[in-house]
Amino acid sequence: MTLRSVTTAVMLGLAAVGSAPAAIAHPVAAARAPALLPLEQAFMKAATDLFAKLPAGGGEVTMVIDPLIDGITGIQSAATRGFDRRIAELVAERYPHVKVLAFTPENVAKARFVFIGTFNTINNAGQPGGDRDAFWICFALVEREAKTVYARSVARSTVGDVDIAPAASHADSPVWGLDAATRAYIEACQRSQPGTPVSPAYLDQLGAAARIREAGAAYEAGDHRRARDLYREAQAQPGGDQLRVLNGLYLSYAALGETGAADETFGQMVERGFSLGRLGVKFLFEPNSTAFNADRKLSASYPAWLREIAMRATRAGVCLEVVGHASRTGPETLNDRLSRERAERIAGLMSSQAPGMSQRLRATGVGFRETLVGLPRDDASTAVDRRVEFKTAPCA
């Protein structure tokens, strides 16, 4: 993290003491690591294994694709979006009895299956603390009316040069975290077997999820007014009160110059962090430094963010442990020091925003010992590894 001449991202997080890591599942440790396939072969294996389990001879089968996500962070990436397209193309080429419908609220209500999938780094031997030396692909078909997993398949691939940089609407979002709907999506794929019930936290928000996809597409196309309106529609639907909706609303308000609404929405996300147990707020730092990025277009919002965080924390009356993290590049000792110093910088700025917070903050650093993506990269794909977490702690 510290040796490249690039701007690094640090994420501020709020996490309850003792809360579980963001990862939902890990492969079981094995005496001998499974063989890895090139990414294309692994994708085809997982896809063909899954679709071979579909009913045959019973007429047309309808399906929608809920955009695939990283199975640890919940973020859509260039790679997961590529999988979305490939699945639709593969079905059109090889499975004429399967009809892929656009992921809209109207089609969700009539499709038999919802295709879901996760794609994330793992240690191939199943060692939780080991190097992330493989990608894990998981695909599943959720039978909507039966509310169960109908079929599931998995495969593993070599890491290679895979583009896992966050998609634009995720990269721009100021906040990262896993809410109940995203966790339920991941669990339905990674912890399921055929016949496993799917959580209502996922099923009940499918209409909202479809609207969120439309809103994200509008934002990325530069139509911020339409994005704002679609995010509002999503929020009003069952299960639509989600962190990703608040992120989208914040981005849309900010792009439209609706500063008051943007600040209030950011504050709501901070408060959501206390209830979810984990919340990341992205800050960009200069390389090997505790100074924020010099580009004012990137850092202009930081004072408002810090003000909201300090105000909401003071209002909640909580004490916080500020823990710095680093990605897996650079010497361990240097990453330990820099992660601690950046946590101290955040704590100091919060204290200046709300002097009463100074006695309720403690800063520490853990280097790269608790990474989420875990790859030795220093780019947008590992931004969540370069984070500072706030953990609620008992006040002395």
PDB file of C-alpha atoms in Angstrom, residues 84-363:
ATOM      1  CA  ASP A  84     -23.820 -10.879 -15.859  1.00  0.00           C
ATOM      2  CA  ARG A  85     -23.387 -10.354 -19.595  1.00  0.00           C
ATOM      3  CA  ARG A  86     -21.806 -13.743 -20.173  1.00  0.00           C
ATOM      4  CA  ILE A  87     -24.629 -15.580 -18.401  1.00  0.00           C
ATOM      5  CA  ALA A  88     -27.261 -13.869 -20.554  1.00  0.00           C
ATOM      6  CA  GLU A  89     -25.247 -14.630 -23.716  1.00  0.00           C
ATOM      7  CA  LEU A  90     -24.656 -18.247 -22.716  1.00  0.00           C
ATOM      8  CA  VAL A  91     -28.350 -18.837 -22.066  1.00  0.00           C
ATOM      9  CA  ALA A  92     -29.266 -17.343 -25.448  1.00  0.00           C
ATOM     10  CA  GLU A  93     -26.703 -19.535 -27.229  1.00  0.00           C
ATOM     11  CA  ARG A  94     -27.178 -22.895 -25.503  1.00  0.00           C
ATOM     12  CA  TYR A  95     -30.462 -23.041 -23.615  1.00  0.00           C
ATOM     13  CA  PRO A  96     -33.338 -22.099 -25.934  1.00  0.00           C
ATOM     14  CA  HIS A  97     -35.952 -23.217 -23.381  1.00  0.00           C
ATOM     15  CA  VAL A  98     -34.681 -20.603 -20.910  1.00  0.00           C
ATOM     16  CA  LYS A  99     -35.769 -16.983 -21.360  1.00  0.00           C
ATOM     17  CA  VAL A 100     -33.807 -14.271 -19.557  1.00  0.00           C
ATOM     18  CA  LEU A 101     -36.045 -11.314 -18.719  1.00  0.00           C
ATOM     19  CA  ALA A 102     -34.749  -7.839 -17.940  1.00  0.00           C
ATOM     20  CA  PHE A 103     -34.318  -7.306 -14.207  1.00  0.00           C
ATOM     21  CA  THR A 104     -37.275  -5.006 -13.555  1.00  0.00           C
ATOM     22  CA  PRO A 105     -39.881  -5.058 -10.767  1.00  0.00           C
ATOM     23  CA  GLU A 106     -42.511  -6.190 -13.284  1.00  0.00           C
ATOM     24  CA  ASN A 107     -40.413  -9.118 -14.526  1.00  0.00           C
ATOM     25  CA  VAL A 108     -39.342 -10.145 -11.040  1.00  0.00           C
ATOM     26  CA  ALA A 109     -43.019 -10.705 -10.239  1.00  0.00           C
ATOM     27  CA  LYS A 110     -43.452 -13.196 -13.066  1.00  0.00           C
ATOM     28  CA  ALA A 111     -40.069 -14.931 -13.432  1.00  0.00           C
ATOM     29  CA  ARG A 112     -39.775 -18.444 -12.025  1.00  0.00           C
ATOM     30  CA  PHE A 113     -36.075 -18.164 -11.175  1.00  0.00           C
ATOM     31  CA  VAL A 114     -33.718 -15.469  -9.969  1.00  0.00           C
ATOM     32  CA  PHE A 115     -30.086 -16.057 -10.930  1.00  0.00           C
ATOM     33  CA  ILE A 116     -27.622 -14.889  -8.256  1.00  0.00           C
ATOM     34  CA  GLY A 117     -23.876 -15.230  -7.964  1.00  0.00           C
ATOM     35  CA  THR A 118     -20.792 -14.194  -6.040  1.00  0.00           C
ATOM     36  CA  PHE A 119     -17.153 -13.872  -7.067  1.00  0.00           C
ATOM     37  CA  ASN A 120     -14.385 -13.205  -4.575  1.00  0.00           C
ATOM     38  CA  THR A 121     -10.872 -14.043  -3.472  1.00  0.00           C
ATOM     39  CA  ILE A 122     -10.142 -17.017  -1.202  1.00  0.00           C
ATOM     40  CA  ASN A 123      -7.247 -18.998   0.124  1.00  0.00           C
ATOM     41  CA  ASN A 124      -7.477 -22.127  -1.988  1.00  0.00           C
ATOM     42  CA  ALA A 125      -6.452 -24.431   0.859  1.00  0.00           C
ATOM     43  CA  GLY A 126      -9.177 -22.949   3.077  1.00  0.00           C
ATOM     44  CA  GLN A 127      -6.805 -21.284   5.530  1.00  0.00           C
ATOM     45  CA  PRO A 128      -8.568 -18.078   6.739  1.00  0.00           C
ATOM     46  CA  GLY A 129      -5.268 -16.290   7.385  1.00  0.00           C
ATOM     47  CA  GLY A 130      -3.535 -17.510   4.242  1.00  0.00           C
ATOM     48  CA  ASP A 131      -2.777 -15.590   1.067  1.00  0.00           C
ATOM     49  CA  ARG A 132      -5.721 -15.054  -1.282  1.00  0.00           C
ATOM     50  CA  ASP A 133      -4.449 -17.188  -4.130  1.00  0.00           C
ATOM     51  CA  ALA A 134      -7.692 -18.074  -5.949  1.00  0.00           C
ATOM     52  CA  PHE A 135     -11.082 -16.757  -7.000  1.00  0.00           C
ATOM     53  CA  TRP A 136     -14.220 -18.545  -5.868  1.00  0.00           C
ATOM     54  CA  ILE A 137     -17.200 -18.511  -8.248  1.00  0.00           C
ATOM     55  CA  CYS A 138     -20.631 -19.346  -6.840  1.00  0.00           C
ATOM     56  CA  PHE A 139     -23.838 -19.446  -8.909  1.00  0.00           C
ATOM     57  CA  ALA A 140     -27.354 -20.270  -7.706  1.00  0.00           C
ATOM     58  CA  LEU A 141     -30.940 -20.284  -8.940  1.00  0.00           C
ATOM     59  CA  VAL A 142     -33.545 -19.084  -6.464  1.00  0.00           C
ATOM     60  CA  GLU A 143     -37.052 -20.383  -7.137  1.00  0.00           C
ATOM     61  CA  ARG A 144     -39.056 -17.300  -6.303  1.00  0.00           C
ATOM     62  CA  GLU A 145     -42.456 -18.756  -5.387  1.00  0.00           C
ATOM     63  CA  ALA A 146     -41.002 -21.760  -3.550  1.00  0.00           C
ATOM     64  CA  LYS A 147     -38.663 -19.355  -1.696  1.00  0.00           C
ATOM     65  CA  THR A 148     -35.827 -21.858  -1.858  1.00  0.00           C
ATOM     66  CA  VAL A 149     -32.560 -22.450  -3.677  1.00  0.00           C
ATOM     67  CA  TYR A 150     -33.334 -24.673  -6.664  1.00  0.00           C
ATOM     68  CA  ALA A 151     -29.752 -25.361  -7.810  1.00  0.00           C
ATOM     69  CA  ARG A 152     -26.214 -24.266  -7.017  1.00  0.00           C
ATOM     70  CA  SER A 153     -22.741 -24.642  -8.533  1.00  0.00           C
ATOM     71  CA  VAL A 154     -19.225 -23.519  -7.649  1.00  0.00           C
ATOM     72  CA  ALA A 155     -15.803 -23.370  -9.273  1.00  0.00           C
ATOM     73  CA  ARG A 156     -12.367 -21.987  -8.509  1.00  0.00           C
ATOM     74  CA  SER A 157     -10.008 -20.100 -10.770  1.00  0.00           C
ATOM     75  CA  THR A 158      -6.504 -18.765 -10.812  1.00  0.00           C
ATOM     76  CA  VAL A 159      -6.161 -15.142  -9.757  1.00  0.00           C
ATOM     77  CA  GLY A 160      -4.376 -13.795 -12.844  1.00  0.00           C
ATOM     78  CA  ASP A 161      -5.108 -10.337 -14.209  1.00  0.00           C
ATOM     79  CA  VAL A 162      -8.797 -10.059 -13.344  1.00  0.00           C
ATOM     80  CA  ASP A 163     -10.445  -6.640 -13.244  1.00  0.00           C
ATOM     81  CA  ILE A 164     -12.249  -6.477  -9.911  1.00  0.00           C
ATOM     82  CA  ALA A 165     -12.309  -2.679  -9.728  1.00  0.00           C
ATOM     83  CA  PRO A 166     -15.677  -1.462  -8.393  1.00  0.00           C
ATOM     84  CA  ALA A 167     -18.289  -0.394 -10.920  1.00  0.00           C
ATOM     85  CA  ALA A 168     -18.707   3.392 -11.127  1.00  0.00           C
ATOM     86  CA  SER A 169     -21.741   3.745  -8.867  1.00  0.00           C
ATOM     87  CA  HIS A 170     -19.959   1.663  -6.200  1.00  0.00           C
ATOM     88  CA  ALA A 171     -16.590   3.375  -6.622  1.00  0.00           C
ATOM     89  CA  ASP A 172     -18.207   6.813  -6.208  1.00  0.00           C
ATOM     90  CA  SER A 173     -20.263   5.846  -3.151  1.00  0.00           C
ATOM     91  CA  PRO A 174     -18.933   7.455   0.028  1.00  0.00           C
ATOM     92  CA  VAL A 175     -20.017   4.582   2.256  1.00  0.00           C
ATOM     93  CA  TRP A 176     -19.363   0.861   2.270  1.00  0.00           C
ATOM     94  CA  GLY A 177     -21.148  -1.758   4.359  1.00  0.00           C
ATOM     95  CA  LEU A 178     -23.226  -4.920   4.239  1.00  0.00           C
ATOM     96  CA  ASP A 179     -26.894  -4.543   5.089  1.00  0.00           C
ATOM     97  CA  ALA A 180     -29.351  -7.387   5.655  1.00  0.00           C
ATOM     98  CA  ALA A 181     -30.413  -7.709   2.015  1.00  0.00           C
ATOM     99  CA  THR A 182     -26.836  -7.976   0.733  1.00  0.00           C
ATOM    100  CA  ARG A 183     -25.868 -10.465   3.424  1.00  0.00           C
ATOM    101  CA  ALA A 184     -28.916 -12.568   2.592  1.00  0.00           C
ATOM    102  CA  TYR A 185     -27.975 -12.532  -1.115  1.00  0.00           C
ATOM    103  CA  ILE A 186     -24.463 -13.782  -0.288  1.00  0.00           C
ATOM    104  CA  GLU A 187     -25.731 -16.418   2.123  1.00  0.00           C
ATOM    105  CA  ALA A 188     -28.257 -17.721  -0.427  1.00  0.00           C
ATOM    106  CA  CYS A 189     -25.366 -18.476  -2.770  1.00  0.00           C
ATOM    107  CA  GLN A 190     -22.460 -19.370  -0.500  1.00  0.00           C
ATOM    108  CA  ARG A 191     -24.213 -21.255   2.292  1.00  0.00           C
ATOM    109  CA  SER A 192     -26.994 -22.959   0.396  1.00  0.00           C
ATOM    110  CA  GLN A 193     -27.849 -26.342  -1.030  1.00  0.00           C
ATOM    111  CA  PRO A 194     -30.838 -27.272  -3.210  1.00  0.00           C
ATOM    112  CA  GLY A 195     -33.935 -26.896  -1.076  1.00  0.00           C
ATOM    113  CA  THR A 196     -32.393 -24.412   1.352  1.00  0.00           C
ATOM    114  CA  PRO A 197     -34.921 -21.696   2.293  1.00  0.00           C
ATOM    115  CA  VAL A 198     -33.957 -18.199   1.187  1.00  0.00           C
ATOM    116  CA  SER A 199     -34.183 -15.401   3.730  1.00  0.00           C
ATOM    117  CA  PRO A 200     -37.106 -12.958   3.471  1.00  0.00           C
ATOM    118  CA  ALA A 201     -34.460 -10.219   3.823  1.00  0.00           C
ATOM    119  CA  TYR A 202     -33.521 -11.058   0.245  1.00  0.00           C
ATOM    120  CA  LEU A 203     -36.816 -12.211  -1.263  1.00  0.00           C
ATOM    121  CA  ASP A 204     -38.970  -9.384   0.066  1.00  0.00           C
ATOM    122  CA  GLN A 205     -36.791  -6.673  -1.509  1.00  0.00           C
ATOM    123  CA  LEU A 206     -36.469  -8.097  -5.031  1.00  0.00           C
ATOM    124  CA  GLY A 207     -38.695  -5.411  -6.532  1.00  0.00           C
ATOM    125  CA  ALA A 208     -36.625  -2.725  -4.825  1.00  0.00           C
ATOM    126  CA  ALA A 209     -33.400  -4.418  -5.972  1.00  0.00           C
ATOM    127  CA  ALA A 210     -34.573  -4.244  -9.583  1.00  0.00           C
ATOM    128  CA  ARG A 211     -35.320  -0.535  -9.223  1.00  0.00           C
ATOM    129  CA  ILE A 212     -31.905   0.005  -7.599  1.00  0.00           C
ATOM    130  CA  ARG A 213     -30.260  -1.550 -10.656  1.00  0.00           C
ATOM    131  CA  GLU A 214     -32.143   0.880 -12.905  1.00  0.00           C
ATOM    132  CA  ALA A 215     -31.180   3.806 -10.678  1.00  0.00           C
ATOM    133  CA  GLY A 216     -27.513   2.826 -10.720  1.00  0.00           C
ATOM    134  CA  ALA A 217     -27.560   2.618 -14.512  1.00  0.00           C
ATOM    135  CA  ALA A 218     -29.107   6.106 -14.698  1.00  0.00           C
ATOM    136  CA  TYR A 219     -26.459   7.512 -12.375  1.00  0.00           C
ATOM    137  CA  GLU A 220     -23.632   5.979 -14.383  1.00  0.00           C
ATOM    138  CA  ALA A 221     -25.173   7.385 -17.575  1.00  0.00           C
ATOM    139  CA  GLY A 222     -25.078  10.884 -16.051  1.00  0.00           C
ATOM    140  CA  ASP A 223     -28.850  11.207 -15.663  1.00  0.00           C
ATOM    141  CA  HIS A 224     -28.704  12.199 -12.003  1.00  0.00           C
ATOM    142  CA  ARG A 225     -32.248  13.502 -11.741  1.00  0.00           C
ATOM    143  CA  ARG A 226     -33.677  10.209 -12.999  1.00  0.00           C
ATOM    144  CA  ALA A 227     -31.290   8.319 -10.709  1.00  0.00           C
ATOM    145  CA  ARG A 228     -32.512  10.329  -7.705  1.00  0.00           C
ATOM    146  CA  ASP A 229     -36.155   9.652  -8.563  1.00  0.00           C
ATOM    147  CA  LEU A 230     -35.554   5.927  -9.095  1.00  0.00           C
ATOM    148  CA  TYR A 231     -33.661   5.618  -5.809  1.00  0.00           C
ATOM    149  CA  ARG A 232     -36.592   7.323  -4.082  1.00  0.00           C
ATOM    150  CA  GLU A 233     -38.952   4.824  -5.707  1.00  0.00           C
ATOM    151  CA  ALA A 234     -36.757   1.952  -4.556  1.00  0.00           C
ATOM    152  CA  GLN A 235     -36.641   3.300  -1.012  1.00  0.00           C
ATOM    153  CA  ALA A 236     -40.456   3.385  -0.888  1.00  0.00           C
ATOM    154  CA  GLN A 237     -40.810  -0.264  -1.940  1.00  0.00           C
ATOM    155  CA  PRO A 238     -40.864  -3.205   0.503  1.00  0.00           C
ATOM    156  CA  GLY A 239     -37.355  -3.816   1.775  1.00  0.00           C
ATOM    157  CA  GLY A 240     -36.064  -0.716   0.000  1.00  0.00           C
ATOM    158  CA  ASP A 241     -34.642   1.011   3.069  1.00  0.00           C
ATOM    159  CA  GLN A 242     -31.101  -0.112   2.293  1.00  0.00           C
ATOM    160  CA  LEU A 243     -27.611   1.315   2.603  1.00  0.00           C
ATOM    161  CA  ARG A 244     -27.063   1.096  -1.151  1.00  0.00           C
ATOM    162  CA  VAL A 245     -30.180   3.210  -1.702  1.00  0.00           C
ATOM    163  CA  LEU A 246     -28.881   5.857   0.693  1.00  0.00           C
ATOM    164  CA  ASN A 247     -25.548   5.787  -1.150  1.00  0.00           C
ATOM    165  CA  GLY A 248     -27.326   6.315  -4.449  1.00  0.00           C
ATOM    166  CA  LEU A 249     -29.443   9.128  -3.067  1.00  0.00           C
ATOM    167  CA  TYR A 250     -26.365  10.841  -1.644  1.00  0.00           C
ATOM    168  CA  LEU A 251     -24.550  10.650  -4.975  1.00  0.00           C
ATOM    169  CA  SER A 252     -27.579  11.918  -6.870  1.00  0.00           C
ATOM    170  CA  TYR A 253     -28.226  14.800  -4.477  1.00  0.00           C
ATOM    171  CA  ALA A 254     -24.553  15.800  -4.547  1.00  0.00           C
ATOM    172  CA  ALA A 255     -24.423  15.709  -8.351  1.00  0.00           C
ATOM    173  CA  LEU A 256     -27.568  17.866  -8.536  1.00  0.00           C
ATOM    174  CA  GLY A 257     -26.185  20.392  -6.057  1.00  0.00           C
ATOM    175  CA  GLU A 258     -28.801  19.542  -3.410  1.00  0.00           C
ATOM    176  CA  THR A 259     -26.283  19.929  -0.589  1.00  0.00           C
ATOM    177  CA  GLY A 260     -28.682  19.909   2.346  1.00  0.00           C
ATOM    178  CA  ALA A 261     -30.316  16.683   1.224  1.00  0.00           C
ATOM    179  CA  ALA A 262     -26.892  15.138   0.569  1.00  0.00           C
ATOM    180  CA  ASP A 263     -25.618  16.016   4.070  1.00  0.00           C
ATOM    181  CA  GLU A 264     -28.747  14.655   5.721  1.00  0.00           C
ATOM    182  CA  THR A 265     -28.511  11.428   3.728  1.00  0.00           C
ATOM    183  CA  PHE A 266     -24.866  11.018   4.681  1.00  0.00           C
ATOM    184  CA  GLY A 267     -25.835  11.454   8.321  1.00  0.00           C
ATOM    185  CA  GLN A 268     -28.455   8.758   7.963  1.00  0.00           C
ATOM    186  CA  MET A 269     -25.770   6.418   6.635  1.00  0.00           C
ATOM    187  CA  VAL A 270     -23.570   7.133   9.641  1.00  0.00           C
ATOM    188  CA  GLU A 271     -26.437   6.293  11.981  1.00  0.00           C
ATOM    189  CA  ARG A 272     -27.093   3.165   9.929  1.00  0.00           C
ATOM    190  CA  GLY A 273     -23.512   2.141  10.699  1.00  0.00           C
ATOM    191  CA  PHE A 274     -24.242   1.956  14.396  1.00  0.00           C
ATOM    192  CA  SER A 275     -27.260  -0.283  13.767  1.00  0.00           C
ATOM    193  CA  LEU A 276     -25.572  -2.508  11.128  1.00  0.00           C
ATOM    194  CA  GLY A 277     -22.379  -2.918  13.097  1.00  0.00           C
ATOM    195  CA  ARG A 278     -20.127  -2.055  10.133  1.00  0.00           C
ATOM    196  CA  LEU A 279     -19.898   1.022   7.970  1.00  0.00           C
ATOM    197  CA  GLY A 280     -17.069   2.282   5.795  1.00  0.00           C
ATOM    198  CA  VAL A 281     -16.609   5.903   4.750  1.00  0.00           C
ATOM    199  CA  LYS A 282     -14.028   6.449   2.009  1.00  0.00           C
ATOM    200  CA  PHE A 283     -11.246   8.975   2.349  1.00  0.00           C
ATOM    201  CA  LEU A 284      -8.401   9.384  -0.155  1.00  0.00           C
ATOM    202  CA  PHE A 285      -4.911  10.034   1.202  1.00  0.00           C
ATOM    203  CA  GLU A 286      -1.676  10.989  -0.497  1.00  0.00           C
ATOM    204  CA  PRO A 287       0.682   7.979  -0.809  1.00  0.00           C
ATOM    205  CA  ASN A 288       2.727   7.161   2.294  1.00  0.00           C
ATOM    206  CA  SER A 289       1.101  10.103   4.071  1.00  0.00           C
ATOM    207  CA  THR A 290      -1.656  11.086   6.461  1.00  0.00           C
ATOM    208  CA  ALA A 291      -2.539  14.104   4.276  1.00  0.00           C
ATOM    209  CA  PHE A 292      -5.812  13.959   2.354  1.00  0.00           C
ATOM    210  CA  ASN A 293      -5.646  13.950  -1.436  1.00  0.00           C
ATOM    211  CA  ALA A 294      -4.697  17.373  -2.772  1.00  0.00           C
ATOM    212  CA  ASP A 295      -7.384  17.245  -5.469  1.00  0.00           C
ATOM    213  CA  ARG A 296     -10.188  19.348  -4.009  1.00  0.00           C
ATOM    214  CA  LYS A 297     -12.717  17.639  -6.254  1.00  0.00           C
ATOM    215  CA  LEU A 298     -12.040  14.462  -4.282  1.00  0.00           C
ATOM    216  CA  SER A 299     -11.584  15.827  -0.773  1.00  0.00           C
ATOM    217  CA  ALA A 300     -13.967  18.806  -0.688  1.00  0.00           C
ATOM    218  CA  SER A 301     -16.702  16.755   0.988  1.00  0.00           C
ATOM    219  CA  TYR A 302     -14.510  15.422   3.798  1.00  0.00           C
ATOM    220  CA  PRO A 303     -15.100  18.252   6.307  1.00  0.00           C
ATOM    221  CA  ALA A 304     -18.873  17.784   5.957  1.00  0.00           C
ATOM    222  CA  TRP A 305     -18.503  14.022   6.336  1.00  0.00           C
ATOM    223  CA  LEU A 306     -16.379  14.380   9.473  1.00  0.00           C
ATOM    224  CA  ARG A 307     -18.810  16.931  10.895  1.00  0.00           C
ATOM    225  CA  GLU A 308     -21.734  14.550  10.403  1.00  0.00           C
ATOM    226  CA  ILE A 309     -19.821  11.612  11.877  1.00  0.00           C
ATOM    227  CA  ALA A 310     -18.784  13.606  14.936  1.00  0.00           C
ATOM    228  CA  MET A 311     -22.254  15.064  15.425  1.00  0.00           C
ATOM    229  CA  ARG A 312     -24.038  11.712  15.134  1.00  0.00           C
ATOM    230  CA  ALA A 313     -21.514   9.976  17.383  1.00  0.00           C
ATOM    231  CA  THR A 314     -21.890  12.710  20.009  1.00  0.00           C
ATOM    232  CA  ARG A 315     -25.665  12.484  19.780  1.00  0.00           C
ATOM    233  CA  ALA A 316     -25.493   8.701  20.227  1.00  0.00           C
ATOM    234  CA  GLY A 317     -23.207   9.108  23.248  1.00  0.00           C
ATOM    235  CA  VAL A 318     -20.841   6.318  22.180  1.00  0.00           C
ATOM    236  CA  CYS A 319     -17.145   5.704  22.762  1.00  0.00           C
ATOM    237  CA  LEU A 320     -15.204   4.525  19.736  1.00  0.00           C
ATOM    238  CA  GLU A 321     -12.042   2.591  18.978  1.00  0.00           C
ATOM    239  CA  VAL A 322     -10.567   3.822  15.677  1.00  0.00           C
ATOM    240  CA  VAL A 323      -8.683   0.963  13.967  1.00  0.00           C
ATOM    241  CA  GLY A 324      -6.547   1.505  10.873  1.00  0.00           C
ATOM    242  CA  HIS A 325      -6.115  -1.148   8.153  1.00  0.00           C
ATOM    243  CA  ALA A 326      -3.821  -1.580   5.141  1.00  0.00           C
ATOM    244  CA  SER A 327      -3.705  -3.576   1.913  1.00  0.00           C
ATOM    245  CA  ARG A 328      -1.154  -6.341   1.367  1.00  0.00           C
ATOM    246  CA  THR A 329       1.596  -4.324  -0.343  1.00  0.00           C
ATOM    247  CA  GLY A 330       4.665  -2.842   1.262  1.00  0.00           C
ATOM    248  CA  PRO A 331       6.542  -3.988   4.389  1.00  0.00           C
ATOM    249  CA  GLU A 332       4.430  -5.153   7.322  1.00  0.00           C
ATOM    250  CA  THR A 333       6.039  -2.773   9.820  1.00  0.00           C
ATOM    251  CA  LEU A 334       5.504   0.234   7.554  1.00  0.00           C
ATOM    252  CA  ASN A 335       1.854  -0.682   7.005  1.00  0.00           C
ATOM    253  CA  ASP A 336       1.358  -1.121  10.752  1.00  0.00           C
ATOM    254  CA  ARG A 337       2.687   2.375  11.386  1.00  0.00           C
ATOM    255  CA  LEU A 338       0.825   4.097   8.572  1.00  0.00           C
ATOM    256  CA  SER A 339      -2.497   2.412   9.398  1.00  0.00           C
ATOM    257  CA  ARG A 340      -2.166   3.636  12.984  1.00  0.00           C
ATOM    258  CA  GLU A 341      -1.177   7.159  11.962  1.00  0.00           C
ATOM    259  CA  ARG A 342      -4.118   7.503   9.586  1.00  0.00           C
ATOM    260  CA  ALA A 343      -6.474   6.297  12.322  1.00  0.00           C
ATOM    261  CA  GLU A 344      -4.950   8.928  14.607  1.00  0.00           C
ATOM    262  CA  ARG A 345      -5.495  11.581  11.929  1.00  0.00           C
ATOM    263  CA  ILE A 346      -9.172  10.691  11.621  1.00  0.00           C
ATOM    264  CA  ALA A 347      -9.587  10.650  15.400  1.00  0.00           C
ATOM    265  CA  GLY A 348      -7.888  14.036  15.681  1.00  0.00           C
ATOM    266  CA  LEU A 349     -10.086  15.607  13.037  1.00  0.00           C
ATOM    267  CA  MET A 350     -13.194  14.234  14.684  1.00  0.00           C
ATOM    268  CA  SER A 351     -12.084  15.662  18.021  1.00  0.00           C
ATOM    269  CA  SER A 352     -11.656  19.074  16.425  1.00  0.00           C
ATOM    270  CA  GLN A 353     -15.174  18.865  14.980  1.00  0.00           C
ATOM    271  CA  ALA A 354     -16.651  17.881  18.368  1.00  0.00           C
ATOM    272  CA  PRO A 355     -14.223  18.554  21.262  1.00  0.00           C
ATOM    273  CA  GLY A 356     -16.285  16.371  23.585  1.00  0.00           C
ATOM    274  CA  MET A 357     -15.324  13.345  21.468  1.00  0.00           C
ATOM    275  CA  SER A 358     -11.624  13.513  22.344  1.00  0.00           C
ATOM    276  CA  GLN A 359     -12.072  11.557  25.579  1.00  0.00           C
ATOM    277  CA  ARG A 360     -14.158   8.923  23.822  1.00  0.00           C
ATOM    278  CA  LEU A 361     -11.784   8.015  20.971  1.00  0.00           C
ATOM    279  CA  ARG A 362      -8.825   5.599  20.865  1.00  0.00           C
ATOM    280  CA  ALA A 363      -6.764   5.027  17.704  1.00  0.00           C
TER     281      ALA A 363
END
